CSV table of C-alpha atoms in Angstrom, one decimal:
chain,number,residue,atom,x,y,z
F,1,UNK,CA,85.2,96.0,107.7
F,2,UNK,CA,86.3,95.5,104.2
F,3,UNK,CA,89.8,95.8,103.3
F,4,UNK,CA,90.4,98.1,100.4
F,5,UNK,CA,93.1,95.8,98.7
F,6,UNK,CA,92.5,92.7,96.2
F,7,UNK,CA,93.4,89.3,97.5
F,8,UNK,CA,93.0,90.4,100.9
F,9,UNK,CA,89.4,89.9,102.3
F,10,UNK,CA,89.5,89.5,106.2
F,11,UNK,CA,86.0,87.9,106.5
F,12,UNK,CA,85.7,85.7,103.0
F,13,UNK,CA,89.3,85.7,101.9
F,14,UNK,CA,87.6,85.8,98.4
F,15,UNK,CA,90.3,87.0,95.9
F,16,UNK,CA,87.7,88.9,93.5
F,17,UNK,CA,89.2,92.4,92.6
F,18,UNK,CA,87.2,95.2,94.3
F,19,UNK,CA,86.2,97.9,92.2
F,20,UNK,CA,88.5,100.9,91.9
F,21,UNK,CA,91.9,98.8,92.2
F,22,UNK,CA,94.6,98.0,89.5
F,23,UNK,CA,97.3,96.0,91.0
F,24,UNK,CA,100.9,95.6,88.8
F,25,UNK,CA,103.5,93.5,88.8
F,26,UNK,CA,106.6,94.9,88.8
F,27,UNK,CA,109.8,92.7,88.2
F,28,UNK,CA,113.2,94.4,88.3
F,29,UNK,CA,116.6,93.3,89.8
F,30,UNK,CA,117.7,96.4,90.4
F,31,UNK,CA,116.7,97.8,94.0
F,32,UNK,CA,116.5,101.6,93.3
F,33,UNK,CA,114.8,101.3,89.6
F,34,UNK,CA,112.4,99.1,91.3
F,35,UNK,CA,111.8,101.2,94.3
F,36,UNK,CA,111.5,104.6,92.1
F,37,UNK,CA,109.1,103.0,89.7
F,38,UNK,CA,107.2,101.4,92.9
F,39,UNK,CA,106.0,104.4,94.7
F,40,UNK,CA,105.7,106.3,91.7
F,41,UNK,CA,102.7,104.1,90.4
F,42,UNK,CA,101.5,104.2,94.0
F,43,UNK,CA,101.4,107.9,94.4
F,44,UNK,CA,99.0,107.1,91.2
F,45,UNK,CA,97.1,105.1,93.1
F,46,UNK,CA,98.0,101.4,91.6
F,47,UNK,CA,98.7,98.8,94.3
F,48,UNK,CA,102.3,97.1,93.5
F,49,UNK,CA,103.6,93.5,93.8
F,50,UNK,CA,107.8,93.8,94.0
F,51,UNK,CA,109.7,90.8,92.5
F,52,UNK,CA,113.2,90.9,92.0
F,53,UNK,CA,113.8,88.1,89.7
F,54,UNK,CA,111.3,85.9,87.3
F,55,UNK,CA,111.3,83.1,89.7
F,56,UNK,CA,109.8,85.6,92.3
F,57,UNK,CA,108.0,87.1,89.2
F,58,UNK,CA,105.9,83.6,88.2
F,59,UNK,CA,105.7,83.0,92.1
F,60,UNK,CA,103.6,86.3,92.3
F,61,UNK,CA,101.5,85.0,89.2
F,62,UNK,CA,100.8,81.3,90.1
F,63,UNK,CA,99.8,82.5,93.7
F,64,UNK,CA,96.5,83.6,92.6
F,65,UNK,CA,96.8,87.0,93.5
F,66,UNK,CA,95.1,89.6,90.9
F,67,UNK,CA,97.3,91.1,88.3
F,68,UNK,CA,96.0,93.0,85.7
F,69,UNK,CA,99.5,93.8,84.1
F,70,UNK,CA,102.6,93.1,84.4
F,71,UNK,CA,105.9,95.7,83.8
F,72,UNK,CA,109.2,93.4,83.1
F,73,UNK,CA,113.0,94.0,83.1
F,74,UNK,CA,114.4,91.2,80.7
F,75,UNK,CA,117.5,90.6,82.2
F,76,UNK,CA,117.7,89.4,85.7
F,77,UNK,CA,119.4,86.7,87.2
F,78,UNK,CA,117.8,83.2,88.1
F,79,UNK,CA,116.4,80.5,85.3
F,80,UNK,CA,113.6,83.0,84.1
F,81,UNK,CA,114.3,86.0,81.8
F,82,UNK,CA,112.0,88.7,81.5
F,83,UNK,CA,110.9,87.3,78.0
F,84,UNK,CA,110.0,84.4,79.4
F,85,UNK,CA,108.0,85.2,81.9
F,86,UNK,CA,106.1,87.5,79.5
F,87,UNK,CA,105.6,83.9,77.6
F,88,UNK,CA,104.0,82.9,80.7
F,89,UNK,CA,102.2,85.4,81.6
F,90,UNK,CA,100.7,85.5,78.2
F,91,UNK,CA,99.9,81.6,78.5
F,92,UNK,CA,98.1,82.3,82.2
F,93,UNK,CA,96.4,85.2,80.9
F,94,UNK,CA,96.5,86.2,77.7
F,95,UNK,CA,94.3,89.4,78.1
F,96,UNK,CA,96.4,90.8,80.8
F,97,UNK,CA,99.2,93.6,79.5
F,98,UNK,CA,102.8,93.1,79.9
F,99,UNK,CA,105.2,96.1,79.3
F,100,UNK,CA,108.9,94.6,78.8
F,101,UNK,CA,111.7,97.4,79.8
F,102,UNK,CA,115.2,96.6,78.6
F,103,UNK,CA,118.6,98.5,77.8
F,104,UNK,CA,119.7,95.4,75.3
F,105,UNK,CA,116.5,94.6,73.4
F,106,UNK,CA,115.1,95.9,69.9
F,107,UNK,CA,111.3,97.0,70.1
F,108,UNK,CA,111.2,94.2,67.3
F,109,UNK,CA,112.3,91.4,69.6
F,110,UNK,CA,109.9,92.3,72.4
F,111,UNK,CA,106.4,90.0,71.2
F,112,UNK,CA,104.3,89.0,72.4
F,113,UNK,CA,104.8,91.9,75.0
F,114,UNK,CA,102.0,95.0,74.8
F,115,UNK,CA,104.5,97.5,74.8
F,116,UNK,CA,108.3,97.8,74.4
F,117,UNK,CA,110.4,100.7,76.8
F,118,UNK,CA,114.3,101.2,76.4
F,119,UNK,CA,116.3,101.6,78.9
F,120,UNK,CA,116.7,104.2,80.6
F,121,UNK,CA,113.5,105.6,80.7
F,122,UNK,CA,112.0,108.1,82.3
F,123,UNK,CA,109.4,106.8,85.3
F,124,UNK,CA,106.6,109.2,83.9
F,125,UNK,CA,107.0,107.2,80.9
F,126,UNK,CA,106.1,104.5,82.4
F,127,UNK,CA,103.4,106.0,84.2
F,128,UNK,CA,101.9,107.3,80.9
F,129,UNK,CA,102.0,104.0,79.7
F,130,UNK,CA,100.3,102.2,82.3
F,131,UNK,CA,97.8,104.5,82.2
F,132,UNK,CA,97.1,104.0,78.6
F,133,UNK,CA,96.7,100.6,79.3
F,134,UNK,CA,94.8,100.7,82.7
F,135,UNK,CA,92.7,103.9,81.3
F,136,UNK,CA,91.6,105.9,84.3
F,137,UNK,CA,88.0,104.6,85.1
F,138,UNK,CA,88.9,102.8,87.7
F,139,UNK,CA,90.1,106.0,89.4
F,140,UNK,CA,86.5,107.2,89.3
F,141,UNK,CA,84.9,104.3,90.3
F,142,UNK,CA,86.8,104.7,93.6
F,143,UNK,CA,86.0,108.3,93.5
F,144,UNK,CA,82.6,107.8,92.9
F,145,UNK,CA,82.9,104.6,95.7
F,146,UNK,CA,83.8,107.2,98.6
F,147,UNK,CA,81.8,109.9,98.1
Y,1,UNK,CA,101.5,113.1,91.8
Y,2,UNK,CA,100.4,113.3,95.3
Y,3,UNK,CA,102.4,112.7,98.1
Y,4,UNK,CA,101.6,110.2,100.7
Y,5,UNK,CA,103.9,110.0,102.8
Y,6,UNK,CA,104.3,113.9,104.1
Y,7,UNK,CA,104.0,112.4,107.5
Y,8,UNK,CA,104.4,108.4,107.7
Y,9,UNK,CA,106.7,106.3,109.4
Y,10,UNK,CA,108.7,104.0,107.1
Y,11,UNK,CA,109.8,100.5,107.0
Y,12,UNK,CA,111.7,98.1,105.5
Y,13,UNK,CA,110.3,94.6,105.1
Y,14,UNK,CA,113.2,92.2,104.1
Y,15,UNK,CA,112.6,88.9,103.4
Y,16,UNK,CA,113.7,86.7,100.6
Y,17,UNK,CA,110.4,85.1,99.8
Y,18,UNK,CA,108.4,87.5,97.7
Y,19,UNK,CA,104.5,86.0,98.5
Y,20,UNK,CA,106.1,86.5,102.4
Y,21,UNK,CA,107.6,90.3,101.4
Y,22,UNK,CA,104.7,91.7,99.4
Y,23,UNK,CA,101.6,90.0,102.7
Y,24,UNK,CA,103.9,91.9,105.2
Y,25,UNK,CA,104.6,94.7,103.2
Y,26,UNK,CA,101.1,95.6,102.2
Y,27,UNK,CA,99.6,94.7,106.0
Y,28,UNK,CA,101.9,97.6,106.9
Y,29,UNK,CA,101.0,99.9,104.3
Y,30,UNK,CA,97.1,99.4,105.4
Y,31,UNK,CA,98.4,100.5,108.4
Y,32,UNK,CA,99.7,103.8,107.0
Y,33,UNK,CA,103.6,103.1,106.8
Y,34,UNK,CA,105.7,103.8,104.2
Y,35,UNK,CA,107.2,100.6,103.8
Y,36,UNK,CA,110.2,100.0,101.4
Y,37,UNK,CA,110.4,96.1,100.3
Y,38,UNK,CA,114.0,94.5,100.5
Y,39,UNK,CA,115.1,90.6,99.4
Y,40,UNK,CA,118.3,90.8,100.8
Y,41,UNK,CA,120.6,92.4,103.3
Y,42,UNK,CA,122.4,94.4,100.8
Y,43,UNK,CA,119.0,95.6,99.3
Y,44,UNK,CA,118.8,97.1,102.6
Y,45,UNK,CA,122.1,98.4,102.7
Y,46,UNK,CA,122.0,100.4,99.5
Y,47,UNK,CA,118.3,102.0,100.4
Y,48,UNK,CA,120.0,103.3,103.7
Y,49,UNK,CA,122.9,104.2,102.2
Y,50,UNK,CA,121.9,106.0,99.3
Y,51,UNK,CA,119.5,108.0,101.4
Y,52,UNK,CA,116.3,106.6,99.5
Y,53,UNK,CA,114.3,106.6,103.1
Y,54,UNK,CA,115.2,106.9,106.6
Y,55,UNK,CA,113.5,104.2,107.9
Y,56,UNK,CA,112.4,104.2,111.3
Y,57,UNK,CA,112.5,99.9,111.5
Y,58,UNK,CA,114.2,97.5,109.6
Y,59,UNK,CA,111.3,94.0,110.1
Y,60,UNK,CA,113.9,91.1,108.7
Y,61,UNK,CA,113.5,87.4,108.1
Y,62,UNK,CA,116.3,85.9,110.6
Y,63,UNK,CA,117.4,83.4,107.6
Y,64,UNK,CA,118.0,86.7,105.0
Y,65,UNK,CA,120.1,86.1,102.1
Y,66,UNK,CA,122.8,89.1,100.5
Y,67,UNK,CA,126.8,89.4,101.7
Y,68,UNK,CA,125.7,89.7,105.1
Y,69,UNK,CA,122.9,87.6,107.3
Y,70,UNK,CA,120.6,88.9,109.1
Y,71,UNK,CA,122.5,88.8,112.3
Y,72,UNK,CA,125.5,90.6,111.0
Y,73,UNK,CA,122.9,93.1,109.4
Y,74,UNK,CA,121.7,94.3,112.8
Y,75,UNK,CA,125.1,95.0,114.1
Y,76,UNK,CA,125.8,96.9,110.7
Y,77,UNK,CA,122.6,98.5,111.4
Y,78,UNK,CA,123.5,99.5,114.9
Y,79,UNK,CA,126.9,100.9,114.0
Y,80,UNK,CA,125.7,102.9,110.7
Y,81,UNK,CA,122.3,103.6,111.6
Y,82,UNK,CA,122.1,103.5,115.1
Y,83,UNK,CA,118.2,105.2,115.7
Y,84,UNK,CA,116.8,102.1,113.6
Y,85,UNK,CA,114.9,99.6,115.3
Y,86,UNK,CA,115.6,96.3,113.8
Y,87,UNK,CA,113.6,93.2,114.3
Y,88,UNK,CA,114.4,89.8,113.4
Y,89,UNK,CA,112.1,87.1,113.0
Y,90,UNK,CA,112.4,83.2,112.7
Y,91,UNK,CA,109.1,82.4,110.8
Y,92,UNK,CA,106.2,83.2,108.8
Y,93,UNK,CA,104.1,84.1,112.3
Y,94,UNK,CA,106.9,85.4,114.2
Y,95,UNK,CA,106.7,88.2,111.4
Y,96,UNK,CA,103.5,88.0,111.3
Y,97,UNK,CA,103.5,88.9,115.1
Y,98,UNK,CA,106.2,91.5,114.5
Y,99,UNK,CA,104.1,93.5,112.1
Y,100,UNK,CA,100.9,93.3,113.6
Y,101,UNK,CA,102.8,94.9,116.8
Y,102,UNK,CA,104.1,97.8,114.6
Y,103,UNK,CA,100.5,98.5,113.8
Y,104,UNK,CA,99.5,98.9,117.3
Y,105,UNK,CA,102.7,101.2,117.6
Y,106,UNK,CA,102.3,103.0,114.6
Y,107,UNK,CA,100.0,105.5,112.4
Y,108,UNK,CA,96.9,103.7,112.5
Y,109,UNK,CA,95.6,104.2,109.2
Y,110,UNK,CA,93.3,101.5,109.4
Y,111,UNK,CA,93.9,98.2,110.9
Y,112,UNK,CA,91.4,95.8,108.5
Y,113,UNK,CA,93.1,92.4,109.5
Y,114,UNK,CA,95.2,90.2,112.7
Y,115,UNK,CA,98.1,88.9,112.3
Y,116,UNK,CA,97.3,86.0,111.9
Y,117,UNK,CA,94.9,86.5,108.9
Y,118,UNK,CA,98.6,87.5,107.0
Y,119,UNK,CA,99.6,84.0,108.4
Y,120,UNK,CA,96.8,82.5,106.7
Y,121,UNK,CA,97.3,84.5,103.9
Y,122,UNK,CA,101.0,83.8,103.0
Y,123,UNK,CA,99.7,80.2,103.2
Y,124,UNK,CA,97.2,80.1,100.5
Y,125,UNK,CA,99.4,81.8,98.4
Y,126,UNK,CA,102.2,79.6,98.8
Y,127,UNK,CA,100.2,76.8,98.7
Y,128,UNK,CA,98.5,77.6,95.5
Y,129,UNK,CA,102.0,78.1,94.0
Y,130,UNK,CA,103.1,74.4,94.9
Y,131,UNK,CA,99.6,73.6,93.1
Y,132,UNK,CA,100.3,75.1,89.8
Y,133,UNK,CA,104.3,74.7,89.8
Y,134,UNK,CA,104.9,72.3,87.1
């Protein structure tokens, strides 16, 4: 039996993405914006890697896992601002999306993130950007997939 | 938005490893938990507190960092919360273990992997970080 997840075959351990998945990244230090925003992109679906700091945030990206965008708080604690790990992420992938979210930045100051959100923001904000970027395809192909 | 977890069991996963945290947390999800992921005692602590589940088990790595270790979090546990199971484990497979018993306990969504395929798992990942760390 084939696992329905990325990164997690039982019998080849491949890490190819299976059709009809869209896994984020979500880095935020703070517990209860991290766990609202969490289940609200997996009520849509999206499977969710948590990291609470950049360090955890790069650890997630260097591990191999499949990411096909990345959502960012800028400031966290540990050696790795959200700004920088958007540089990173950018330099590992350049295709892949990054939102940045921050309550001290200027939309301006944000590159090379995709898209800029102030803080606070509303989570079906974030949603509706994620699925701008993400599109909803994939959402049929699963359909399509188990029917 | 639909909503998954009418019915499901929840958990909290706390560990302060995040390649660890997210392998455990999403075994358990495939199982059909609701699983809320903590890095520290006190992440634990606030998502009791501040009602965000109540969760059925606490699964904690015995070395967890926050105010409190993991030792002193199961008494607070057992004092505040006393219908949580909590479980402490000393490594990767311990956890591992731990998990792959809550499965056979619990909703039994699906079960697509052992145990011990999160061990191996967790290991490739962390291994492929030491790799590309500079």
């Amino acid at each position: 039996m084939k696992p329905s997840r990325a990164g997690w075959s039982a019998d080849d351990q491949n890490k190819d993405q299976m059709v009809g998945e869209r896994n984020i990244l979500l880095v935020e230090d703070e517990f209860l914006i991290r766990f609202l925003i969490s289940e609200s992109l997996r009520d849509e679906g999206y499977t969710v890697l948590e990291a609470t700091d950049g360090e955890e945030g790069l650890a997630v990206l260097l591990s191999g896992q499949p990411v096909d965008l990345m959502i960012t708080d800028v400031r966290m604690p540990g050696g790795i601002d959200g700004m920088e790990l958007t540089r990173r992420s950018k330099a590992l992938a350049p295709a892949r999306p990054v939102i940045v979210c921050s309550g001290h930045l200027m939309s301006s100051e944000a590159a090379p993130a995709d898209i800029f959100l102030a803080k606070p923001y509303l989570a079906d904000a974030l949603v509706k950007e994620v699925t701008k970027l993400m599109g909803t395809a994939w959402k049929t192909d699963t359909q399509t997939r188990s029917a | 938005m639909e909503n998954r977890h009418a019915d499901a069991q929840c958990l909290i996963v706390a560990d302060g490893d995040v390649l660890i945290r997210n392998a455990l947390a999403e075994y358990l999800r495939h199982c059909g938990y609701k699983v809320i992921e903590a890095a520290n005692s006190d992440e634990v602590l606030t998502a009791l507190r501040r009602g965000t589940a109540s969760a059925d088990a606490v699964l904690a790595d015995a070395e967890l960092a926050g105010s409190i270790n993991a030792f002193e979090l199961r008494i607070r546990l057992r004092e505040e919360f006393p219908a949580i199971t909590t479980v402490l484990a000393g490594s990767v497979d311990a956890a591992a273990k731990a998990a792959g018993q809550l499965c056979d306990d619990g909703p039994h969504l699906r079960r697509p992997y052992e145990p011990e395929k999160v061990v191996a798992h967790i290991k490739r990942l962390l291994a492929a970080v030491k790799r590309q760390a500079p």
